[in-house]
Amino acid sequence: MSEELVIDKSLTIEKQYEELIVLIKNFFNATDNAISIMANLTAILKQNIEKISWVGFYLSNGIQLYLGPFQGKAACSFIELGKGVCGSAALSQQTIIVPDVNKFPGHIVCDSDSRSEIVIPLIDDDDKLIGVLDLDSTSLNAFDETDKKYLEIICNYLVEELF
Ligand code: SME
């Protein structure tokens, strides 16, 4: 499979996400290895959504979150449940959109250039926490309800297929 998996940037953001979802679903035909699929998923998001400066998974070991497959600068290895945006989304099991990271109490700084972020929890049918998907941007207000809608579709699909 080519690594040049790019979508048409002239499309509406909704259409771009729909095309991305088709590309992402193709990876599920290639392997059922969760780490491989999550690694390619982060790559395809980073390659195609220009506002993303960092995208990656933090996975649950039952006690805390540990760094999983990601694209971007090196990041912290562990995040405690309830701490930072990732730990808060994991504990509340709700997506969190942060328009300005400097206004989120307890935000964990991994990249000082990051200005906004969105974190989507991965929860299975038994309400068990699998982890979170974290996306950062160097722009303020980078993520909105449209990103939330499509990223939740992607995360739900991932959980249904792999966990
Ligand atoms: N900012 C996140 C930490 C992870 S990094 O952004 C990669 C947080 O507050 O949970």
PDB file of C-alpha atoms and ligand atoms in Angstrom:
ATOM      1  CA  MET A   1       0.000   0.000   0.000  1.00  0.00           C
ATOM      2  CA  SER A   2       1.317   3.432  -0.901  1.00  0.00           C
ATOM      3  CA  GLU A   3       2.197   5.903   1.837  1.00  0.00           C
ATOM      4  CA  GLU A   4       0.826   8.709  -0.389  1.00  0.00           C
ATOM      5  CA  LEU A   5      -2.673   8.444   0.981  1.00  0.00           C
ATOM      6  CA  VAL A   6      -3.828  12.010   0.520  1.00  0.00           C
ATOM      7  CA  ILE A   7      -7.299  13.438   0.164  1.00  0.00           C
ATOM      8  CA  ASP A   8      -8.601  16.342  -1.895  1.00  0.00           C
ATOM      9  CA  LYS A   9      -8.194  19.511   0.235  1.00  0.00           C
ATOM     10  CA  SER A  10     -10.702  21.434  -1.913  1.00  0.00           C
ATOM     11  CA  LEU A  11     -13.540  19.311  -0.506  1.00  0.00           C
ATOM     12  CA  THR A  12     -15.638  20.464   2.449  1.00  0.00           C
ATOM     13  CA  ILE A  13     -14.234  19.382   5.820  1.00  0.00           C
ATOM     14  CA  GLU A  14     -17.123  16.896   6.146  1.00  0.00           C
ATOM     15  CA  LYS A  15     -16.276  15.319   2.782  1.00  0.00           C
ATOM     16  CA  GLN A  16     -12.566  15.244   3.699  1.00  0.00           C
ATOM     17  CA  TYR A  17     -13.366  13.333   6.890  1.00  0.00           C
ATOM     18  CA  GLU A  18     -15.638  10.938   4.966  1.00  0.00           C
ATOM     19  CA  GLU A  19     -12.782  10.221   2.539  1.00  0.00           C
ATOM     20  CA  LEU A  20     -10.383   9.792   5.468  1.00  0.00           C
ATOM     21  CA  ILE A  21     -12.713   7.254   7.041  1.00  0.00           C
ATOM     22  CA  VAL A  22     -12.662   5.224   3.809  1.00  0.00           C
ATOM     23  CA  LEU A  23      -8.840   5.320   3.803  1.00  0.00           C
ATOM     24  CA  ILE A  24      -8.688   4.353   7.479  1.00  0.00           C
ATOM     25  CA  LYS A  25     -11.087   1.430   6.999  1.00  0.00           C
ATOM     26  CA  ASN A  26      -8.720   0.025   4.341  1.00  0.00           C
ATOM     27  CA  PHE A  27      -6.091  -0.542   7.038  1.00  0.00           C
ATOM     28  CA  PHE A  28      -8.452  -2.905   8.812  1.00  0.00           C
ATOM     29  CA  ASN A  29      -8.357  -5.163   5.743  1.00  0.00           C
ATOM     30  CA  ALA A  30      -4.559  -5.344   5.891  1.00  0.00           C
ATOM     31  CA  THR A  31      -4.100  -6.501   9.505  1.00  0.00           C
ATOM     32  CA  ASP A  32      -5.948  -7.015  12.777  1.00  0.00           C
ATOM     33  CA  ASN A  33      -2.976  -5.855  14.833  1.00  0.00           C
ATOM     34  CA  ALA A  34      -4.190  -2.944  16.953  1.00  0.00           C
ATOM     35  CA  ILE A  35      -0.793  -1.224  17.240  1.00  0.00           C
ATOM     36  CA  SER A  36      -0.206  -1.346  13.463  1.00  0.00           C
ATOM     37  CA  ILE A  37      -3.649   0.054  12.724  1.00  0.00           C
ATOM     38  CA  MET A  38      -3.360   2.782  15.360  1.00  0.00           C
ATOM     39  CA  ALA A  39       0.091   3.746  14.028  1.00  0.00           C
ATOM     40  CA  ASN A  40      -1.207   4.089  10.470  1.00  0.00           C
ATOM     41  CA  LEU A  41      -4.310   5.900  11.704  1.00  0.00           C
ATOM     42  CA  THR A  42      -2.193   8.598  13.363  1.00  0.00           C
ATOM     43  CA  ALA A  43      -0.051   8.887  10.220  1.00  0.00           C
ATOM     44  CA  ILE A  44      -3.029   9.289   7.930  1.00  0.00           C
ATOM     45  CA  LEU A  45      -4.614  11.947  10.159  1.00  0.00           C
ATOM     46  CA  LYS A  46      -1.338  13.891  10.441  1.00  0.00           C
ATOM     47  CA  GLN A  47      -0.687  13.673   6.679  1.00  0.00           C
ATOM     48  CA  ASN A  48      -4.131  14.932   5.762  1.00  0.00           C
ATOM     49  CA  ILE A  49      -5.270  17.416   8.391  1.00  0.00           C
ATOM     50  CA  GLU A  50      -2.902  20.347   8.223  1.00  0.00           C
ATOM     51  CA  LYS A  51      -3.944  21.937  11.511  1.00  0.00           C
ATOM     52  CA  ILE A  52      -2.676  18.889  13.459  1.00  0.00           C
ATOM     53  CA  SER A  53       0.754  19.371  15.058  1.00  0.00           C
ATOM     54  CA  TRP A  54       0.604  16.189  17.168  1.00  0.00           C
ATOM     55  CA  VAL A  55      -1.739  13.208  17.089  1.00  0.00           C
ATOM     56  CA  GLY A  56      -1.503  10.058  19.104  1.00  0.00           C
ATOM     57  CA  PHE A  57      -3.005   7.487  21.393  1.00  0.00           C
ATOM     58  CA  TYR A  58      -2.647   7.202  25.139  1.00  0.00           C
ATOM     59  CA  LEU A  59      -3.719   3.714  26.199  1.00  0.00           C
ATOM     60  CA  SER A  60      -5.012   2.491  29.543  1.00  0.00           C
ATOM     61  CA  ASN A  61      -3.106  -0.100  31.579  1.00  0.00           C
ATOM     62  CA  GLY A  62      -5.917  -0.085  34.157  1.00  0.00           C
ATOM     63  CA  ILE A  63      -4.071   2.353  36.425  1.00  0.00           C
ATOM     64  CA  GLN A  64      -2.882   5.178  34.198  1.00  0.00           C
ATOM     65  CA  LEU A  65      -2.477   6.114  30.523  1.00  0.00           C
ATOM     66  CA  TYR A  66       0.718   5.275  28.656  1.00  0.00           C
ATOM     67  CA  LEU A  67       1.909   6.660  25.323  1.00  0.00           C
ATOM     68  CA  GLY A  68       0.892   4.626  22.287  1.00  0.00           C
ATOM     69  CA  PRO A  69       1.387   5.123  18.534  1.00  0.00           C
ATOM     70  CA  PHE A  70       1.723   8.796  17.615  1.00  0.00           C
ATOM     71  CA  GLN A  71       2.982  11.322  15.058  1.00  0.00           C
ATOM     72  CA  GLY A  72       4.778  14.460  16.200  1.00  0.00           C
ATOM     73  CA  LYS A  73       7.344  15.476  18.781  1.00  0.00           C
ATOM     74  CA  ALA A  74       8.321  13.138  21.624  1.00  0.00           C
ATOM     75  CA  ALA A  75       5.696  13.306  24.386  1.00  0.00           C
ATOM     76  CA  CYS A  76       5.267  12.320  28.034  1.00  0.00           C
ATOM     77  CA  SER A  77       5.189   8.549  28.577  1.00  0.00           C
ATOM     78  CA  PHE A  78       2.494   8.403  31.264  1.00  0.00           C
ATOM     79  CA  ILE A  79      -0.577  10.468  32.194  1.00  0.00           C
ATOM     80  CA  GLU A  80      -2.554   9.855  35.379  1.00  0.00           C
ATOM     81  CA  LEU A  81      -6.338   9.448  35.134  1.00  0.00           C
ATOM     82  CA  GLY A  82      -8.001  12.792  35.842  1.00  0.00           C
ATOM     83  CA  LYS A  83      -4.833  14.754  34.988  1.00  0.00           C
ATOM     84  CA  GLY A  84      -4.469  17.044  31.963  1.00  0.00           C
ATOM     85  CA  VAL A  85      -6.864  16.975  29.037  1.00  0.00           C
ATOM     86  CA  CYS A  86      -6.152  13.317  28.242  1.00  0.00           C
ATOM     87  CA  GLY A  87      -6.633  12.099  31.805  1.00  0.00           C
ATOM     88  CA  SER A  88      -9.796  14.213  32.185  1.00  0.00           C
ATOM     89  CA  ALA A  89     -11.335  12.827  28.964  1.00  0.00           C
ATOM     90  CA  ALA A  90     -10.390   9.309  30.054  1.00  0.00           C
ATOM     91  CA  LEU A  91     -11.971   9.706  33.495  1.00  0.00           C
ATOM     92  CA  SER A  92     -15.159  11.444  32.300  1.00  0.00           C
ATOM     93  CA  GLN A  93     -15.403   9.200  29.203  1.00  0.00           C
ATOM     94  CA  GLN A  94     -16.349  12.343  27.257  1.00  0.00           C
ATOM     95  CA  THR A  95     -14.659  14.107  24.364  1.00  0.00           C
ATOM     96  CA  ILE A  96     -13.008  17.361  25.460  1.00  0.00           C
ATOM     97  CA  ILE A  97     -12.390  20.258  23.061  1.00  0.00           C
ATOM     98  CA  VAL A  98      -9.892  22.794  24.413  1.00  0.00           C
ATOM     99  CA  PRO A  99      -9.926  26.030  22.370  1.00  0.00           C
ATOM    100  CA  ASP A 100      -7.004  27.509  24.359  1.00  0.00           C
ATOM    101  CA  VAL A 101      -4.762  25.130  26.298  1.00  0.00           C
ATOM    102  CA  ASN A 102      -3.552  27.957  28.546  1.00  0.00           C
ATOM    103  CA  LYS A 103      -7.100  28.263  29.899  1.00  0.00           C
ATOM    104  CA  PHE A 104      -7.458  24.548  30.752  1.00  0.00           C
ATOM    105  CA  PRO A 105      -6.484  24.047  34.413  1.00  0.00           C
ATOM    106  CA  GLY A 106      -3.891  21.300  34.699  1.00  0.00           C
ATOM    107  CA  HIS A 107      -3.157  21.091  30.992  1.00  0.00           C
ATOM    108  CA  ILE A 108      -0.003  18.993  30.515  1.00  0.00           C
ATOM    109  CA  VAL A 109       2.534  20.705  28.271  1.00  0.00           C
ATOM    110  CA  CYS A 110       4.240  18.263  25.931  1.00  0.00           C
ATOM    111  CA  ASP A 111       4.887  20.768  23.140  1.00  0.00           C
ATOM    112  CA  SER A 112       5.121  24.428  24.171  1.00  0.00           C
ATOM    113  CA  ASP A 113       3.890  25.445  20.687  1.00  0.00           C
ATOM    114  CA  SER A 114       0.555  23.651  21.199  1.00  0.00           C
ATOM    115  CA  ARG A 115      -2.357  26.127  21.501  1.00  0.00           C
ATOM    116  CA  SER A 116      -5.507  23.977  21.303  1.00  0.00           C
ATOM    117  CA  GLU A 117      -6.466  20.337  21.391  1.00  0.00           C
ATOM    118  CA  ILE A 118      -9.218  17.725  21.270  1.00  0.00           C
ATOM    119  CA  VAL A 119      -9.210  14.411  23.126  1.00  0.00           C
ATOM    120  CA  ILE A 120     -11.593  11.567  22.285  1.00  0.00           C
ATOM    121  CA  PRO A 121     -11.967   8.638  24.719  1.00  0.00           C
ATOM    122  CA  LEU A 122     -11.976   5.048  23.450  1.00  0.00           C
ATOM    123  CA  ILE A 123     -14.613   3.152  25.425  1.00  0.00           C
ATOM    124  CA  ASP A 124     -15.825  -0.393  24.761  1.00  0.00           C
ATOM    125  CA  ASP A 125     -19.395  -1.731  25.000  1.00  0.00           C
ATOM    126  CA  ASP A 126     -18.888  -2.566  28.700  1.00  0.00           C
ATOM    127  CA  ASP A 127     -17.857   1.052  29.403  1.00  0.00           C
ATOM    128  CA  LYS A 128     -14.249  -0.088  29.859  1.00  0.00           C
ATOM    129  CA  LEU A 129     -11.629   2.537  29.055  1.00  0.00           C
ATOM    130  CA  ILE A 130      -9.276   1.497  26.221  1.00  0.00           C
ATOM    131  CA  GLY A 131      -7.480   4.837  25.998  1.00  0.00           C
ATOM    132  CA  VAL A 132      -7.787   8.211  24.283  1.00  0.00           C
ATOM    133  CA  LEU A 133      -6.943   9.789  20.941  1.00  0.00           C
ATOM    134  CA  ASP A 134      -5.289  13.199  21.417  1.00  0.00           C
ATOM    135  CA  LEU A 135      -4.912  15.800  18.647  1.00  0.00           C
ATOM    136  CA  ASP A 136      -2.995  19.057  19.134  1.00  0.00           C
ATOM    137  CA  SER A 137      -2.674  22.198  17.030  1.00  0.00           C
ATOM    138  CA  THR A 138      -0.395  25.219  17.125  1.00  0.00           C
ATOM    139  CA  SER A 139      -3.472  27.372  16.288  1.00  0.00           C
ATOM    140  CA  LEU A 140      -6.053  28.553  18.810  1.00  0.00           C
ATOM    141  CA  ASN A 141      -9.615  27.174  18.366  1.00  0.00           C
ATOM    142  CA  ALA A 142      -8.452  24.562  15.864  1.00  0.00           C
ATOM    143  CA  PHE A 143     -11.046  21.904  16.699  1.00  0.00           C
ATOM    144  CA  ASP A 144     -14.835  22.116  16.697  1.00  0.00           C
ATOM    145  CA  GLU A 145     -18.001  19.992  16.762  1.00  0.00           C
ATOM    146  CA  THR A 146     -17.358  18.743  13.199  1.00  0.00           C
ATOM    147  CA  ASP A 147     -13.966  17.359  14.237  1.00  0.00           C
ATOM    148  CA  LYS A 148     -15.603  15.844  17.325  1.00  0.00           C
ATOM    149  CA  LYS A 149     -18.319  14.141  15.253  1.00  0.00           C
ATOM    150  CA  TYR A 150     -15.957  12.510  12.767  1.00  0.00           C
ATOM    151  CA  LEU A 151     -13.163  11.686  15.204  1.00  0.00           C
ATOM    152  CA  GLU A 152     -15.719   9.962  17.457  1.00  0.00           C
ATOM    153  CA  ILE A 153     -16.922   7.926  14.433  1.00  0.00           C
ATOM    154  CA  ILE A 154     -13.301   6.911  13.770  1.00  0.00           C
ATOM    155  CA  CYS A 155     -12.641   6.015  17.426  1.00  0.00           C
ATOM    156  CA  ASN A 156     -15.899   4.070  17.769  1.00  0.00           C
ATOM    157  CA  TYR A 157     -15.070   2.095  14.636  1.00  0.00           C
ATOM    158  CA  LEU A 158     -11.580   1.353  15.968  1.00  0.00           C
ATOM    159  CA  VAL A 159     -12.939   0.061  19.260  1.00  0.00           C
ATOM    160  CA  GLU A 160     -15.659  -2.034  17.596  1.00  0.00           C
ATOM    161  CA  GLU A 161     -13.179  -3.668  15.224  1.00  0.00           C
ATOM    162  CA  LEU A 162     -10.205  -4.185  17.546  1.00  0.00           C
ATOM    163  CA  PHE A 163     -11.277  -4.368  21.197  1.00  0.00           C
TER     164      PHE A 163
HETATM  165  N1  SME B   1      -1.699  18.088  26.498  1.00  0.00           N
HETATM  166  C1  SME B   1      -2.051  16.758  26.908  1.00  0.00           C
HETATM  167  C2  SME B   1      -0.821  15.917  27.135  1.00  0.00           C
HETATM  168  C3  SME B   1      -0.417  15.117  25.969  1.00  0.00           C
HETATM  169  S1  SME B   1       0.331  15.986  24.776  1.00  0.00           S
HETATM  170  O1  SME B   1      -0.415  17.116  24.324  1.00  0.00           O
HETATM  171  C4  SME B   1       0.879  15.057  23.554  1.00  0.00           C
HETATM  172  C5  SME B   1      -2.882  16.806  28.165  1.00  0.00           C
HETATM  173  O2  SME B   1      -3.023  17.856  28.793  1.00  0.00           O
HETATM  174  O3  SME B   1      -3.386  15.758  28.556  1.00  0.00           O
END
